[in-house]
CSV table of C-alpha atoms in Angstrom, one decimal:
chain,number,residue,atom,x,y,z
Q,1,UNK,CA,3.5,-7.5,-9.2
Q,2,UNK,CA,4.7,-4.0,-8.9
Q,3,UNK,CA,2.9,-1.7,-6.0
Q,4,UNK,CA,2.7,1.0,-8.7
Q,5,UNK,CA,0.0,-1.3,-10.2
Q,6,UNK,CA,-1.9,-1.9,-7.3
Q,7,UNK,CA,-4.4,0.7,-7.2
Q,8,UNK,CA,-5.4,0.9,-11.0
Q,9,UNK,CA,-6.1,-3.1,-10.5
Q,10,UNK,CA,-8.2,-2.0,-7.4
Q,11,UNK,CA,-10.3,-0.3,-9.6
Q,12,UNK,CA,-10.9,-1.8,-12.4
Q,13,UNK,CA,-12.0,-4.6,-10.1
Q,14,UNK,CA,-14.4,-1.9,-8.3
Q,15,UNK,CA,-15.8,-1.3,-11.6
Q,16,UNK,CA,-16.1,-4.7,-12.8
Q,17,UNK,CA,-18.1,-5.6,-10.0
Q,18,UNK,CA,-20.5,-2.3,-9.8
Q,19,UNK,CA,-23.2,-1.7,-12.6
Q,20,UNK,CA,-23.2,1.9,-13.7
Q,21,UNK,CA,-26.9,3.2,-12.9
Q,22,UNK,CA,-28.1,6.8,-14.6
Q,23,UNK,CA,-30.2,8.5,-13.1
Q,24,UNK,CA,-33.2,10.7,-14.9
Q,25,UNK,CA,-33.7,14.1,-14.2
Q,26,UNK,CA,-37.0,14.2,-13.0
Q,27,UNK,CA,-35.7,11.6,-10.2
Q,28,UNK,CA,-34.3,12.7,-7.0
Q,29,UNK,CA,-30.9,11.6,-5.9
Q,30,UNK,CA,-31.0,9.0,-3.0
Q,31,UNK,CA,-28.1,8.3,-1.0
Q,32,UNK,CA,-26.9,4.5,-1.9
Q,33,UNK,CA,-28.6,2.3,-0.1
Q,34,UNK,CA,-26.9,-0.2,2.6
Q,35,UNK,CA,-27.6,-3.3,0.4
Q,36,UNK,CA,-25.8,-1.7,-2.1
Q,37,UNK,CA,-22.7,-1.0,0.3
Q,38,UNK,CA,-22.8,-4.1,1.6
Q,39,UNK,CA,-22.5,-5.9,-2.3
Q,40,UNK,CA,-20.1,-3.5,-3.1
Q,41,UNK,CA,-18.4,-4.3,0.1
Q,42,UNK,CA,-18.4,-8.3,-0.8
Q,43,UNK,CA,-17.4,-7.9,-4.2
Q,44,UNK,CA,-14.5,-6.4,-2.9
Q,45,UNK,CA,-13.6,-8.5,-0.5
Q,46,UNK,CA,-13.9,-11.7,-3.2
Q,47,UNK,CA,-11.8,-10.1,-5.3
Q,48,UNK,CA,-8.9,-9.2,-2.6
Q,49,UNK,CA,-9.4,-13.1,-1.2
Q,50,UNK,CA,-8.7,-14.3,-5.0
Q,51,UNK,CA,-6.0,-12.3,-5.9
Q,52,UNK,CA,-4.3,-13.2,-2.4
Q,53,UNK,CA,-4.7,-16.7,-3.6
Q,54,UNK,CA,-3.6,-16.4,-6.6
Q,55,UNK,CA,-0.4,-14.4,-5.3
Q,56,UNK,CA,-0.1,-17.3,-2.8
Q,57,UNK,CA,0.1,-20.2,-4.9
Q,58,UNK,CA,2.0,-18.5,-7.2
Q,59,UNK,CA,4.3,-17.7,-4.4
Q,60,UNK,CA,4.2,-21.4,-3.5
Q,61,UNK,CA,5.0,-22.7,-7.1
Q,62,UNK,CA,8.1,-20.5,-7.2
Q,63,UNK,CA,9.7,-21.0,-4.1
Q,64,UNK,CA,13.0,-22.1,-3.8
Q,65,UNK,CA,14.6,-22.4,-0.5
Q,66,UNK,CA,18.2,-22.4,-2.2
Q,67,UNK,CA,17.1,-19.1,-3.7
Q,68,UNK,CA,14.9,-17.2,-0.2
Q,69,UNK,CA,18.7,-18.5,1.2
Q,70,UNK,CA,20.5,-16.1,-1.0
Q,71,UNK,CA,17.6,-13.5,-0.5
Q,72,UNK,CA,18.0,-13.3,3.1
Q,73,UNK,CA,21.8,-13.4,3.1
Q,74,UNK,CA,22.2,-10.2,0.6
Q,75,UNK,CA,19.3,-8.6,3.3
Q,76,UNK,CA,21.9,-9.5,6.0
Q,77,UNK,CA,25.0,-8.3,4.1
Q,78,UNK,CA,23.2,-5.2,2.5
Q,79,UNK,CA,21.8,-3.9,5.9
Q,80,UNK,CA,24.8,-4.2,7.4
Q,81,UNK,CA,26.8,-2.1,5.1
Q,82,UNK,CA,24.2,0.3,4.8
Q,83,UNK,CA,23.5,0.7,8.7
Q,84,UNK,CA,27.8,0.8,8.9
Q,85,UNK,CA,27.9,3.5,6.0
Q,86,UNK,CA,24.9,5.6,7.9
Q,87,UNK,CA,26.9,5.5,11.2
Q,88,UNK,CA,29.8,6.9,9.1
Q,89,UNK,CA,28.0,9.7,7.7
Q,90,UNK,CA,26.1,10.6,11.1
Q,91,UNK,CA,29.5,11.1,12.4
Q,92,UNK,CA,31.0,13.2,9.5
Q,93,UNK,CA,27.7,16.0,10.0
Q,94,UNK,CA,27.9,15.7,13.1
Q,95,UNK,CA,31.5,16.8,13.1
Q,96,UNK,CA,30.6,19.2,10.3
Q,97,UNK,CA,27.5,21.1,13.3
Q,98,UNK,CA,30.5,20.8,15.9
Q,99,UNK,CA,32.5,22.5,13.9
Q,100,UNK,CA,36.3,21.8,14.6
Q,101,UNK,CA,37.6,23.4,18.0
């Protein structure tokens, strides 16, 4: 799942799990109450603990250590080239502050 997506799901879950409560006019507003918090709180907390079980054992059905092989070796290669290529440009503005004497 993409992060981008992340917080929208958040919530929709939020709201899923709260009821929507009006309040009249003629009522004072009360701060919400701890029982409240503390549902809200769980509701939550059910709904992280199932979607990081879902995203587990979907994880788990998917793997392939052939493929988390060829994952970790493009890491390897592609931090290697990238940390080679920054050293290169470090030392081309650094020469470029110097200035040439």
């Amino acid at each position: 799942m993409d992060t981008r997506f992340l917080l929208p799901l958040c919530l929709v879950l939020l709201l899923l799990g709260c009821e929507v409560q009006g309040t009249h006019p003629t009522e004072q507003d009360e701060p919400p109450s701890p029982a409240l918090l503390a549902q809200v709180q769980e509701a939550l907390s059910m709904y992280w603990d199932t979607a990081k079980a879902a995203a587990q054992g979907l994880y788990e059905k998917t793997y392939l250590p052939t493929m988390d092989e060829k994952i970790r070796d493009m890491y390897n290669k592609g931090s290697a080239a990238i940390s080679t290529y920054t050293g290169i440009f470090t030392d081309q503005i650094m020469t470029i502050l110097q200035g040439e004497e």
